[in-house]
Amino acid sequence: MQITRRRLLQTGGAGLALAGTGAGRLWAATELSFGGVTVQTLSDGHLVLPADFIFGPMPEAELAPLLSDFGLSADAPLNAPCNVTLLRDGDRVVLFDAGAGNAFQPSAGELLGALDAAGLAPEDITHVVFTHGHPDHLWGVLDDFDDPLFANATHLMGRAEWAYWYDPATVDSIGSARTSFAVGARRRLEVLEDAITFFDDGAEILPGVAARASFGHTPGHMSFEIRRGTEAVMVVGDAIGNGHLAFARPGWPSGSDQDQTLAAATRLALLDQLAYEQMRLIGFHLPAGGLGRAEKTSDGYRFVPEAG
């Protein structure tokens, strides 16, 4: 397996550039190749989140020293990187999630520039596969005219996830803090309704790409195992939502999860599998481009970014 970590791509196809040169906008990508496929992560920018959005339900007395260890504060906003995974496999060019678009947060929605820097246009994408329907993963699927941005692509979403966001009752049950999530998801899924392909847990959605149920963050959240022979990487979406406490204390509830109890159980099981099998993972909100491994510690796990 050949790995290139933190490859810096400059807009306009100018090739590699060094951070801090000021010559255009840079997008960090992590790239690996195995079994005839190439997997990259491209930045959609980042989210700015109130700390309470994640830390709110966690045990306060135990939380404080851990935050200090990670250089975090319960009072300061969190910057969450957004890593969109791109799979190149022969004629297939597959995006896992579509980014936030221009209607969510001004710090996100940079995917088009990252694709351009990688030498791709929206019409080059053959498949868009969704982990779940939250804004930073789904809202970038439409262009400024509310038409599908990836016009030549087949769009795929887990059946349970689609049913949740398409249900008109969701807007009344999701809670006021996420009402806009439900409204925005339904509007976009209505546009895709006649073109969506559904799948269930365990399905091979594309050659060598298997869907793995990882419910809890949302009711139908899916992860995806990209495998060629004995080599594999797991695209975990938001099932492992950050590079600090999601690893150090995976059993703790996170305010970012819609079903906090189920999400914690899912996170524990997923980390146990990844650490035991030493399978690489890509997380949408993990640091260093999102690619790395889960390493078991005495009381939890830690995220180890993939070495270049």
Short mmCIF file of C-alpha atoms in Angstrom, two decimals:
data_model
loop_
_atom_site.label_atom_id
_atom_site.label_comp_id
_atom_site.label_asym_id
_atom_site.label_seq_id
_atom_site.Cartn_x
_atom_site.Cartn_y
_atom_site.Cartn_z
CA MET A 1 0.00 0.00 0.00
CA GLN A 2 1.41 3.36 -1.04
CA ILE A 3 0.49 6.32 1.15
CA THR A 4 1.03 10.02 0.69
CA ARG A 5 -0.03 12.00 3.75
CA ARG A 6 -1.02 15.68 3.79
CA ARG A 7 -0.47 16.26 0.10
CA LEU A 8 -1.16 19.94 -0.54
CA LEU A 9 -3.14 20.70 -3.68
CA GLN A 10 -3.40 24.17 -5.15
CA THR A 11 -6.43 25.41 -7.04
CA GLY A 12 -6.17 25.77 -10.80
CA GLY A 13 -4.25 22.52 -11.28
CA ALA A 14 -0.92 24.12 -10.47
CA GLY A 15 0.33 21.00 -8.75
CA LEU A 16 1.93 20.75 -5.35
CA ALA A 17 2.34 23.86 -3.27
CA LEU A 18 3.73 24.69 0.13
CA ALA A 19 1.52 25.89 2.96
CA GLY A 20 1.96 29.53 3.79
CA THR A 21 3.08 30.69 0.35
CA GLY A 22 -0.03 32.81 -0.09
CA ALA A 23 -0.28 31.66 -3.73
CA GLY A 24 -3.96 30.77 -3.94
CA ARG A 25 -6.10 28.60 -1.73
CA LEU A 26 -4.59 25.27 -0.61
CA TRP A 27 -6.46 22.06 0.10
CA ALA A 28 -4.86 19.32 2.15
CA ALA A 29 -5.39 15.79 0.91
CA THR A 30 -4.34 12.42 2.18
CA GLU A 31 -3.92 9.74 -0.43
CA LEU A 32 -3.39 5.98 -0.42
CA SER A 33 -3.30 3.39 -3.16
CA PHE A 34 -3.86 -0.35 -2.88
CA GLY A 35 -5.21 -3.15 -5.03
CA GLY A 36 -5.53 -0.95 -8.10
CA VAL A 37 -7.62 1.78 -6.42
CA THR A 38 -6.73 5.22 -5.10
CA VAL A 39 -8.44 6.79 -2.10
CA GLN A 40 -8.04 10.49 -1.35
CA THR A 41 -9.47 12.83 1.22
CA LEU A 42 -10.33 16.33 0.05
CA SER A 43 -11.15 19.21 2.35
CA ASP A 44 -14.59 20.81 2.32
CA GLY A 45 -13.29 23.38 4.80
CA HIS A 46 -14.26 23.16 8.45
CA LEU A 47 -17.15 23.68 10.84
CA VAL A 48 -17.15 26.03 13.81
CA LEU A 49 -19.07 24.35 16.62
CA PRO A 50 -19.91 25.41 20.17
CA ALA A 51 -18.01 23.14 22.54
CA ASP A 52 -21.25 22.22 24.28
CA PHE A 53 -22.49 20.67 21.02
CA ILE A 54 -20.15 17.75 21.75
CA PHE A 55 -19.18 18.04 25.41
CA GLY A 56 -22.56 19.02 26.86
CA PRO A 57 -23.74 15.60 28.08
CA MET A 58 -20.30 14.38 29.23
CA PRO A 59 -19.39 14.03 32.94
CA GLU A 60 -18.03 17.45 33.85
CA ALA A 61 -15.54 16.46 36.54
CA GLU A 62 -13.87 13.82 34.38
CA LEU A 63 -14.08 15.95 31.26
CA ALA A 64 -11.94 18.88 32.40
CA PRO A 65 -8.57 17.10 32.72
CA LEU A 66 -9.07 15.31 29.41
CA LEU A 67 -9.80 18.56 27.62
CA SER A 68 -6.63 19.99 29.10
CA ASP A 69 -4.64 17.02 27.80
CA PHE A 70 -5.91 17.72 24.28
CA GLY A 71 -5.44 21.48 24.52
CA LEU A 72 -9.19 22.07 24.39
CA SER A 73 -11.58 24.14 26.45
CA ALA A 74 -15.21 23.61 27.39
CA ASP A 75 -15.77 27.31 26.69
CA ALA A 76 -14.02 27.78 23.33
CA PRO A 77 -15.54 26.96 19.93
CA LEU A 78 -14.29 23.86 18.15
CA ASN A 79 -12.99 23.82 14.59
CA ALA A 80 -13.99 20.52 13.01
CA PRO A 81 -12.25 19.64 9.73
CA CYS A 82 -14.46 18.23 6.96
CA ASN A 83 -12.84 15.44 4.94
CA VAL A 84 -14.69 14.19 1.87
CA THR A 85 -13.44 10.81 0.65
CA LEU A 86 -12.80 10.27 -3.06
CA LEU A 87 -12.36 6.77 -4.53
CA ARG A 88 -10.87 6.27 -8.00
CA ASP A 89 -11.37 2.75 -9.32
CA GLY A 90 -10.99 2.39 -13.07
CA ASP A 91 -13.86 4.28 -14.69
CA ARG A 92 -15.54 4.89 -11.33
CA VAL A 93 -14.94 8.18 -9.50
CA VAL A 94 -16.83 7.97 -6.22
CA LEU A 95 -17.50 10.65 -3.60
CA PHE A 96 -18.45 9.60 -0.11
CA ASP A 97 -20.69 12.53 0.91
CA ALA A 98 -21.16 15.80 -0.95
CA GLY A 99 -20.00 18.40 1.54
CA ALA A 100 -21.96 21.34 2.92
CA GLY A 101 -22.49 23.52 -0.13
CA ASN A 102 -22.87 27.27 0.35
CA ALA A 103 -25.92 27.35 2.63
CA PHE A 104 -24.64 25.92 5.93
CA GLN A 105 -21.52 27.58 7.39
CA PRO A 106 -19.21 30.08 5.64
CA SER A 107 -16.14 28.12 6.73
CA ALA A 108 -17.33 25.02 4.84
CA GLY A 109 -18.48 24.30 1.29
CA GLU A 110 -15.02 24.22 -0.31
CA LEU A 111 -15.37 20.87 -2.10
CA LEU A 112 -15.61 22.27 -5.64
CA GLY A 113 -12.26 24.00 -5.23
CA ALA A 114 -10.72 20.84 -3.81
CA LEU A 115 -12.04 18.78 -6.73
CA ASP A 116 -10.66 21.31 -9.18
CA ALA A 117 -7.27 21.14 -7.50
CA ALA A 118 -7.41 17.36 -7.91
CA GLY A 119 -8.15 17.75 -11.62
CA LEU A 120 -11.84 16.88 -11.44
CA ALA A 121 -15.09 18.62 -12.33
CA PRO A 122 -18.53 17.74 -10.90
CA GLU A 123 -19.48 16.00 -14.14
CA ASP A 124 -16.54 13.59 -13.68
CA ILE A 125 -18.10 12.08 -10.55
CA THR A 126 -19.82 8.78 -11.33
CA HIS A 127 -21.24 7.96 -7.87
CA VAL A 128 -22.11 9.91 -4.72
CA VAL A 129 -22.53 7.71 -1.64
CA PHE A 130 -23.96 9.24 1.54
CA THR A 131 -23.01 8.24 5.06
CA HIS A 132 -25.97 10.24 6.42
CA GLY A 133 -28.17 13.27 5.88
CA HIS A 134 -26.66 15.99 8.09
CA PRO A 135 -26.00 19.33 6.34
CA ASP A 136 -22.22 19.05 6.08
CA HIS A 137 -22.60 15.72 4.27
CA LEU A 138 -25.68 16.27 2.11
CA TRP A 139 -26.35 19.93 1.41
CA GLY A 140 -23.59 20.25 -1.20
CA VAL A 141 -25.42 17.87 -3.53
CA LEU A 142 -27.32 20.68 -5.30
CA ASP A 143 -25.96 23.57 -7.34
CA ASP A 144 -26.99 27.23 -7.07
CA PHE A 145 -30.08 26.52 -9.17
CA ASP A 146 -31.20 23.61 -6.98
CA ASP A 147 -30.29 21.07 -9.63
CA PRO A 148 -28.10 18.05 -8.86
CA LEU A 149 -24.50 19.28 -8.86
CA PHE A 150 -23.10 15.88 -9.81
CA ALA A 151 -25.37 15.54 -12.81
CA ASN A 152 -23.81 12.37 -14.24
CA ALA A 153 -23.57 10.54 -10.92
CA THR A 154 -25.60 7.73 -9.42
CA HIS A 155 -26.59 8.75 -5.88
CA LEU A 156 -26.78 6.10 -3.16
CA MET A 157 -28.14 6.28 0.40
CA GLY A 158 -29.04 3.71 3.03
CA ARG A 159 -32.73 2.89 3.01
CA ALA A 160 -33.25 3.66 6.72
CA GLU A 161 -31.44 6.99 6.49
CA TRP A 162 -33.50 8.07 3.50
CA ALA A 163 -36.75 7.07 5.23
CA TYR A 164 -35.88 9.14 8.30
CA TRP A 165 -35.06 12.37 6.48
CA TYR A 166 -37.82 12.03 3.90
CA ASP A 167 -40.48 11.47 6.55
CA PRO A 168 -42.45 14.74 6.97
CA ALA A 169 -42.83 13.95 10.69
CA THR A 170 -39.07 14.22 11.27
CA VAL A 171 -39.16 18.02 11.36
CA ASP A 172 -41.45 17.85 14.41
CA SER A 173 -39.55 15.11 16.26
CA ILE A 174 -35.90 16.00 15.68
CA GLY A 175 -35.77 18.87 18.18
CA SER A 176 -35.65 22.61 17.64
CA ALA A 177 -31.84 22.76 17.39
CA ARG A 178 -31.94 20.50 14.34
CA THR A 179 -35.16 21.61 12.66
CA SER A 180 -33.23 23.25 9.83
CA PHE A 181 -31.38 19.96 9.29
CA ALA A 182 -34.67 18.19 8.60
CA VAL A 183 -36.05 20.93 6.35
CA GLY A 184 -32.84 21.15 4.34
CA ALA A 185 -32.49 17.39 3.97
CA ARG A 186 -36.06 16.91 2.79
CA ARG A 187 -35.70 19.65 0.17
CA ARG A 188 -32.59 18.08 -1.30
CA LEU A 189 -33.89 14.54 -1.20
CA GLU A 190 -37.02 15.62 -3.06
CA VAL A 191 -34.79 16.69 -5.95
CA LEU A 192 -32.98 13.33 -5.89
CA GLU A 193 -36.10 11.22 -5.32
CA ASP A 194 -36.33 9.72 -8.81
CA ALA A 195 -32.61 9.09 -9.13
CA ILE A 196 -31.61 7.61 -5.75
CA THR A 197 -30.42 4.04 -5.27
CA PHE A 198 -31.09 2.48 -1.86
CA PHE A 199 -29.07 -0.14 -0.02
CA ASP A 200 -29.10 -1.96 3.30
CA ASP A 201 -26.48 -3.09 5.82
CA GLY A 202 -23.98 -5.54 4.35
CA ALA A 203 -24.71 -4.72 0.72
CA GLU A 204 -21.84 -4.50 -1.75
CA ILE A 205 -22.88 -1.15 -3.16
CA LEU A 206 -20.00 -1.06 -5.66
CA PRO A 207 -17.32 -3.65 -6.45
CA GLY A 208 -15.21 -3.97 -3.32
CA VAL A 209 -17.26 -1.44 -1.33
CA ALA A 210 -19.51 -2.82 1.44
CA ALA A 211 -22.03 -0.89 3.55
CA ARG A 212 -21.65 -1.29 7.33
CA ALA A 213 -24.46 -0.11 9.60
CA SER A 214 -23.19 2.39 12.17
CA PHE A 215 -26.45 3.77 13.52
CA GLY A 216 -26.77 6.32 16.31
CA HIS A 217 -25.26 9.55 15.06
CA THR A 218 -28.33 9.47 12.84
CA PRO A 219 -30.92 6.68 12.66
CA GLY A 220 -29.52 5.15 9.47
CA HIS A 221 -25.88 6.25 9.46
CA MET A 222 -23.65 4.02 7.32
CA SER A 223 -19.92 3.40 7.13
CA PHE A 224 -18.21 1.83 4.14
CA GLU A 225 -15.44 -0.76 3.93
CA ILE A 226 -13.31 -0.40 0.81
CA ARG A 227 -11.47 -3.70 0.42
CA ARG A 228 -9.10 -5.28 -2.06
CA GLY A 229 -7.86 -8.66 -0.88
CA THR A 230 -6.28 -8.34 2.55
CA GLU A 231 -6.06 -4.53 2.43
CA ALA A 232 -8.92 -2.29 3.45
CA VAL A 233 -9.92 1.13 4.73
CA MET A 234 -13.15 2.02 6.54
CA VAL A 235 -14.89 5.30 5.72
CA VAL A 236 -16.61 5.96 9.05
CA GLY A 237 -18.34 9.28 8.38
CA ASP A 238 -19.44 10.68 11.76
CA ALA A 239 -19.67 7.34 13.56
CA ILE A 240 -16.34 8.42 15.11
CA GLY A 241 -16.89 12.15 15.20
CA ASN A 242 -13.63 13.69 16.40
CA GLY A 243 -10.00 12.84 17.02
CA HIS A 244 -9.99 13.38 20.77
CA LEU A 245 -12.79 12.24 23.12
CA ALA A 246 -14.49 9.97 20.58
CA PHE A 247 -11.33 7.87 20.90
CA ALA A 248 -10.28 8.53 24.48
CA ARG A 249 -13.77 7.97 25.91
CA PRO A 250 -15.87 6.36 23.16
CA GLY A 251 -18.51 5.21 25.64
CA TRP A 252 -19.33 8.74 26.74
CA PRO A 253 -22.38 10.37 25.18
CA SER A 254 -21.74 13.09 22.62
CA GLY A 255 -24.15 15.95 22.08
CA SER A 256 -23.55 15.68 18.34
CA ASP A 257 -25.29 12.30 18.18
CA GLN A 258 -29.05 12.03 17.74
CA ASP A 259 -29.26 8.76 19.70
CA GLN A 260 -26.42 9.16 22.16
CA THR A 261 -26.67 5.71 23.75
CA LEU A 262 -26.77 3.83 20.45
CA ALA A 263 -24.03 5.99 18.96
CA ALA A 264 -21.72 5.24 21.89
CA ALA A 265 -22.30 1.50 21.53
CA THR A 266 -21.64 1.75 17.79
CA ARG A 267 -18.45 3.75 18.37
CA LEU A 268 -17.12 1.19 20.86
CA ALA A 269 -17.81 -1.73 18.55
CA LEU A 270 -16.32 0.03 15.55
CA LEU A 271 -13.15 1.06 17.38
CA ASP A 272 -12.76 -2.43 18.78
CA GLN A 273 -12.94 -3.89 15.27
CA LEU A 274 -10.63 -1.32 13.72
CA ALA A 275 -8.00 -1.65 16.45
CA TYR A 276 -8.14 -5.46 16.48
CA GLU A 277 -7.91 -5.77 12.69
CA GLN A 278 -5.51 -2.82 12.38
CA MET A 279 -7.71 -1.52 9.59
CA ARG A 280 -7.17 2.03 8.44
CA LEU A 281 -10.06 4.44 8.84
CA ILE A 282 -11.09 7.76 7.36
CA GLY A 283 -13.21 10.04 9.53
CA PHE A 284 -15.08 13.04 8.19
CA HIS A 285 -14.08 15.22 11.15
CA LEU A 286 -10.73 13.68 12.07
CA PRO A 287 -7.48 15.69 11.90
CA ALA A 288 -4.58 15.37 9.45
CA GLY A 289 -6.80 14.65 6.47
CA GLY A 290 -8.81 12.07 8.38
CA LEU A 291 -6.76 8.97 7.55
CA GLY A 292 -5.20 6.88 10.29
CA ARG A 293 -5.60 3.99 12.70
CA ALA A 294 -7.29 3.39 16.05
CA GLU A 295 -4.82 2.27 18.69
CA LYS A 296 -5.96 0.67 21.96
CA THR A 297 -4.82 2.34 25.18
CA SER A 298 -5.24 1.31 28.80
CA ASP A 299 -8.58 3.10 29.15
CA GLY A 300 -9.75 3.84 25.61
CA TYR A 301 -8.25 4.44 22.19
CA ARG A 302 -6.24 7.07 20.41
CA PHE A 303 -6.20 8.25 16.82
CA VAL A 304 -2.88 7.72 15.06
CA PRO A 305 -2.71 9.69 11.79
CA GLU A 306 -1.20 7.68 8.96
CA ALA A 307 2.50 8.31 8.55
CA GLY A 308 3.77 9.52 5.21
#
